[in-house]
PDB file of C-alpha atoms in Angstrom:
ATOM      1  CA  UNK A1353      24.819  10.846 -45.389  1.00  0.00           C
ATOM      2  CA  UNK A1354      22.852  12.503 -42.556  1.00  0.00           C
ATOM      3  CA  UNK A1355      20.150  10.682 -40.919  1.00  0.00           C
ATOM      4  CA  UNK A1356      16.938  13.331 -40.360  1.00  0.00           C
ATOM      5  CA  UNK A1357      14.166  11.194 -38.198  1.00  0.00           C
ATOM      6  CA  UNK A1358      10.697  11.956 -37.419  1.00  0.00           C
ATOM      7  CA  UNK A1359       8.811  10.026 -35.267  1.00  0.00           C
ATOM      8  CA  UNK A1360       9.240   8.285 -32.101  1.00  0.00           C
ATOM      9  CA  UNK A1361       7.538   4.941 -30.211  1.00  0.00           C
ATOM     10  CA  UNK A1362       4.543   6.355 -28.786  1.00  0.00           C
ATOM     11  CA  UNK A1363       4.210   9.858 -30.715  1.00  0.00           C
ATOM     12  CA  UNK A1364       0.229   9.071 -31.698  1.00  0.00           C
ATOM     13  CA  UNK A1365       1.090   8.868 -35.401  1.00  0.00           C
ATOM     14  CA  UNK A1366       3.013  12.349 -35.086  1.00  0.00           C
ATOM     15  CA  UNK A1367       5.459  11.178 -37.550  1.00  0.00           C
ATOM     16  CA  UNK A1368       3.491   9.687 -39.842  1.00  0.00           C
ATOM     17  CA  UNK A1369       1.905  13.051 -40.326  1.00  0.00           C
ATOM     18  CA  UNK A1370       5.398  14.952 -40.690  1.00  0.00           C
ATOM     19  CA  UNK A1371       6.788  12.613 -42.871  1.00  0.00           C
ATOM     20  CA  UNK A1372       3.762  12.932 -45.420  1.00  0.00           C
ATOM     21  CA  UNK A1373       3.345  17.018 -44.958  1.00  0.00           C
ATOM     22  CA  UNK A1374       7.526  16.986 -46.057  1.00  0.00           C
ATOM     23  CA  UNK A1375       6.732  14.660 -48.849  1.00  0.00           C
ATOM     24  CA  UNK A1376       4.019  16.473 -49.913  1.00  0.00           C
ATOM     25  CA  UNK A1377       5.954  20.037 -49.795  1.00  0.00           C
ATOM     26  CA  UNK A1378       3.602  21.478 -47.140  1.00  0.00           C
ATOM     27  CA  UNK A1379       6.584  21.095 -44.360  1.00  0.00           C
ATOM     28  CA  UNK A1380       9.688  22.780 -45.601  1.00  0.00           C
ATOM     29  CA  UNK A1381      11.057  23.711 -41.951  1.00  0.00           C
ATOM     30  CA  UNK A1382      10.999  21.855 -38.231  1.00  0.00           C
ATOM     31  CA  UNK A1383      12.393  23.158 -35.221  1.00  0.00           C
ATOM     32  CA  UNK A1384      13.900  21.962 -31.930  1.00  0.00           C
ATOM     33  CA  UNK A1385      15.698  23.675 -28.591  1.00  0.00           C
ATOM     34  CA  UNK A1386      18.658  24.674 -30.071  1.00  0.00           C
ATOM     35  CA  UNK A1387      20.323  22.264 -27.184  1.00  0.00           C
ATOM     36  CA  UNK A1388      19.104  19.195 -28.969  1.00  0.00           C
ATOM     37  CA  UNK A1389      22.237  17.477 -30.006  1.00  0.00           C
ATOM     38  CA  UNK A1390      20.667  15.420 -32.536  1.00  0.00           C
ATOM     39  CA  UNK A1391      20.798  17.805 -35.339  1.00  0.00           C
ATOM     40  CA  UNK A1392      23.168  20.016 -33.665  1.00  0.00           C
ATOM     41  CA  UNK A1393      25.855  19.789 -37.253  1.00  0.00           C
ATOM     42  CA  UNK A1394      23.599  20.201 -39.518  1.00  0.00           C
ATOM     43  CA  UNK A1395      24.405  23.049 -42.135  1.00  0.00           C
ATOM     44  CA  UNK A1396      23.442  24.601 -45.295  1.00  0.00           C
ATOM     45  CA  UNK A1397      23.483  22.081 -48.088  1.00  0.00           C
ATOM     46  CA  UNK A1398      23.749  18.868 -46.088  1.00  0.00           C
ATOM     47  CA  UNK A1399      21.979  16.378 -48.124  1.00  0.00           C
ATOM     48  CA  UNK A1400      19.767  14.272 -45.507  1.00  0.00           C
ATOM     49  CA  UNK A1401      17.725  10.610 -45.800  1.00  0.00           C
ATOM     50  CA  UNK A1402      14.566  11.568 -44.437  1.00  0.00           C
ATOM     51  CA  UNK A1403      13.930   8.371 -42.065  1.00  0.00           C
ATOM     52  CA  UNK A1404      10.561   7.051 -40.028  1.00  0.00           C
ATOM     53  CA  UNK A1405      11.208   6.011 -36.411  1.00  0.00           C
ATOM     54  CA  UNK A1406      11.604   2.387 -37.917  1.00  0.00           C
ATOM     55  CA  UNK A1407      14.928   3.452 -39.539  1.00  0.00           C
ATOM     56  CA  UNK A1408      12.981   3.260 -43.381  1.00  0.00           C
ATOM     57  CA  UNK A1409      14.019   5.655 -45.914  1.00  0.00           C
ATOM     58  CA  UNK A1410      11.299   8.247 -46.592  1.00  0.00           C
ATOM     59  CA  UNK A1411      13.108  10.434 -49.240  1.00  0.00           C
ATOM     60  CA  UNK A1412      16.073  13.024 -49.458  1.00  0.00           C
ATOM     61  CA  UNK A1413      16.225  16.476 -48.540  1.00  0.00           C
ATOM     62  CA  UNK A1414      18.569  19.255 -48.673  1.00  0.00           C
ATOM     63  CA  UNK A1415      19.352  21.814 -46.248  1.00  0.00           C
ATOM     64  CA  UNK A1416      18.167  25.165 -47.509  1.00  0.00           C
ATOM     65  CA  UNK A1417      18.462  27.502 -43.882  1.00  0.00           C
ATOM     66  CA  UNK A1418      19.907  26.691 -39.947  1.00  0.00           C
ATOM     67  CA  UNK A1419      18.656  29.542 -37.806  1.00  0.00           C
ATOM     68  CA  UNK A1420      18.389  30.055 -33.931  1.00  0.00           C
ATOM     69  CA  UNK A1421      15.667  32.371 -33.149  1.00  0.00           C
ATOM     70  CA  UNK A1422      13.766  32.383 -29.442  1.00  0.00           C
ATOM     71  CA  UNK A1423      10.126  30.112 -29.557  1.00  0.00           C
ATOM     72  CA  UNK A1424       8.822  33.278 -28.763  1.00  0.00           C
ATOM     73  CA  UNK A1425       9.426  34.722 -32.291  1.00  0.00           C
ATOM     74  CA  UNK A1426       7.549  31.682 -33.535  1.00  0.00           C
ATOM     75  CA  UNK A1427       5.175  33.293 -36.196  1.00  0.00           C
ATOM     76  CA  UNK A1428       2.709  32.705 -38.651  1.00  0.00           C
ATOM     77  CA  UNK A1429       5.185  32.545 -41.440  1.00  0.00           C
ATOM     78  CA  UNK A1430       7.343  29.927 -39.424  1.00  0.00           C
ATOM     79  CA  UNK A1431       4.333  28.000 -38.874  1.00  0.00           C
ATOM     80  CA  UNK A1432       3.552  27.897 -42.459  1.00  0.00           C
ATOM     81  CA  UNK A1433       6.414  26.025 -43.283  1.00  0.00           C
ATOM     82  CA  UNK A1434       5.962  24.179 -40.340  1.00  0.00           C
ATOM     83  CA  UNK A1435       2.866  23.090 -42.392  1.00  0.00           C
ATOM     84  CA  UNK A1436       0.371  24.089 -39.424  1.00  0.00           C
ATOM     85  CA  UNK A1437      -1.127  27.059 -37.627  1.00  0.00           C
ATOM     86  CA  UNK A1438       0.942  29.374 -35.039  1.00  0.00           C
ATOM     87  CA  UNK A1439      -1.322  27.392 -32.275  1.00  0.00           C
ATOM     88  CA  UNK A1440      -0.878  24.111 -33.359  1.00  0.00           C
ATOM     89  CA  UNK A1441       3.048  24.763 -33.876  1.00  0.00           C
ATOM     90  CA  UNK A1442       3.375  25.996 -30.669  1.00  0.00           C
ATOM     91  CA  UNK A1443       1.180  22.596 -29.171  1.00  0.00           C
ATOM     92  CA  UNK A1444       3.027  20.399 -31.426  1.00  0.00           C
ATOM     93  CA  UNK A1445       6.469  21.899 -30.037  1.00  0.00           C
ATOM     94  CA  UNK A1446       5.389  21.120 -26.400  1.00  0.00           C
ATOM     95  CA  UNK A1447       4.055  17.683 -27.422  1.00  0.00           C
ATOM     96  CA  UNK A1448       7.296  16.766 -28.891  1.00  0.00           C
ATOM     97  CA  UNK A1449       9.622  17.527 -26.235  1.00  0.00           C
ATOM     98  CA  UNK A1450       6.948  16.779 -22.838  1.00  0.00           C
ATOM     99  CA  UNK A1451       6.810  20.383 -21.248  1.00  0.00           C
ATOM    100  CA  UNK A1452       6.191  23.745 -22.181  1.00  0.00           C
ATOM    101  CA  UNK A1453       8.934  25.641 -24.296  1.00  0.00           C
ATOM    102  CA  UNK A1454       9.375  28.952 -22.600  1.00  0.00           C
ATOM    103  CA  UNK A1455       9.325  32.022 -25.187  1.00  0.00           C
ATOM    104  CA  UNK A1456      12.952  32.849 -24.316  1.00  0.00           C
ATOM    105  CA  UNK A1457      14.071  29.442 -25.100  1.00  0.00           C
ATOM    106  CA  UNK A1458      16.754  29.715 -27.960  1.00  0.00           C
ATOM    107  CA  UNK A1459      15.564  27.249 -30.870  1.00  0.00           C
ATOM    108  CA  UNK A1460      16.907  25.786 -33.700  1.00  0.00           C
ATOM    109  CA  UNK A1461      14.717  25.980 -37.037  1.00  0.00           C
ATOM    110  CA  UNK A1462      16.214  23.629 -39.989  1.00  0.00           C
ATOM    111  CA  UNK A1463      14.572  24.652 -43.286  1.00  0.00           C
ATOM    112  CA  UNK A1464      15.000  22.031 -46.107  1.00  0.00           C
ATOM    113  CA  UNK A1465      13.484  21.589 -49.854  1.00  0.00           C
ATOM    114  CA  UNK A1466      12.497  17.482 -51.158  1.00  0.00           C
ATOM    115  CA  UNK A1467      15.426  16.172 -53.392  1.00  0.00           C
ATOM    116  CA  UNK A1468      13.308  12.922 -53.971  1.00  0.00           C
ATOM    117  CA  UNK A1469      10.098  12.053 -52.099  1.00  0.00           C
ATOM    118  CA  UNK A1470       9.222   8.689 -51.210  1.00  0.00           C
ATOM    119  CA  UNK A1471       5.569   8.279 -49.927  1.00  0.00           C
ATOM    120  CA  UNK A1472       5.704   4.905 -48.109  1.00  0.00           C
ATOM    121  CA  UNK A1473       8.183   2.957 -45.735  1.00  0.00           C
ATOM    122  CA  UNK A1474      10.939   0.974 -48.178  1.00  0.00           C
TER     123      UNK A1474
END
């Protein structure tokens, strides 16, 4: 099975904070320059352990949607699943990979649905 992380040493509790929001159901999509190896395979389907940057199980999700759409095409909608506002999307984006994204970078968004949620580090 697929490993889906979130988190990193030094990300200010970032992780934390995705990790509940996708537990919750109030993050049902994340996003990354469609370069990114790391989830570079992933497809429709794909069951995934949803893991914190210690390696601990935080549930299981399915793949519902891979798209590549431009961060400029970021909207509200996106954002929404994203389980933030447009602005703090957009912030979060350029937090998590240390520079601005430029609007005509090509991105890949990974929507996903909560097979079985797991609240706190195994």
């Amino acid at each position: 099975m697929k490993r889906f992380r979130f988190g990193w040493y030094g990300d200010g509790g970032l992780g934390e904070k995705m990790i509940s929001a996708i537990v919750s159901g109030r993050k049902t999509a994340t996003a990354c320059p469609a370069y990114d190896p790391e989830d570079s395979e992933l497809k429709e389907n794909d069951e995934l352990q949803l893991v914190d940057k210690h390696g601990n199980e935080r549930g299981r999700l399915v793949v519902t949607l891979v798209e590549l759409r431009s961060f400029g095409t970021f909207d509200e909608a996106l954002a929404k699943e994203e389980g933030v506002t447009l602005p703090e999307l957009k912030e979060k984006m350029n937090f998590a990979n240390g520079r601005s994204i430029r609007d005509d970078e090509e991105m890949r968004v990974v929507h996903f649905r909560v097979v079985r949620p797991s609240s706190s580090p195994a």
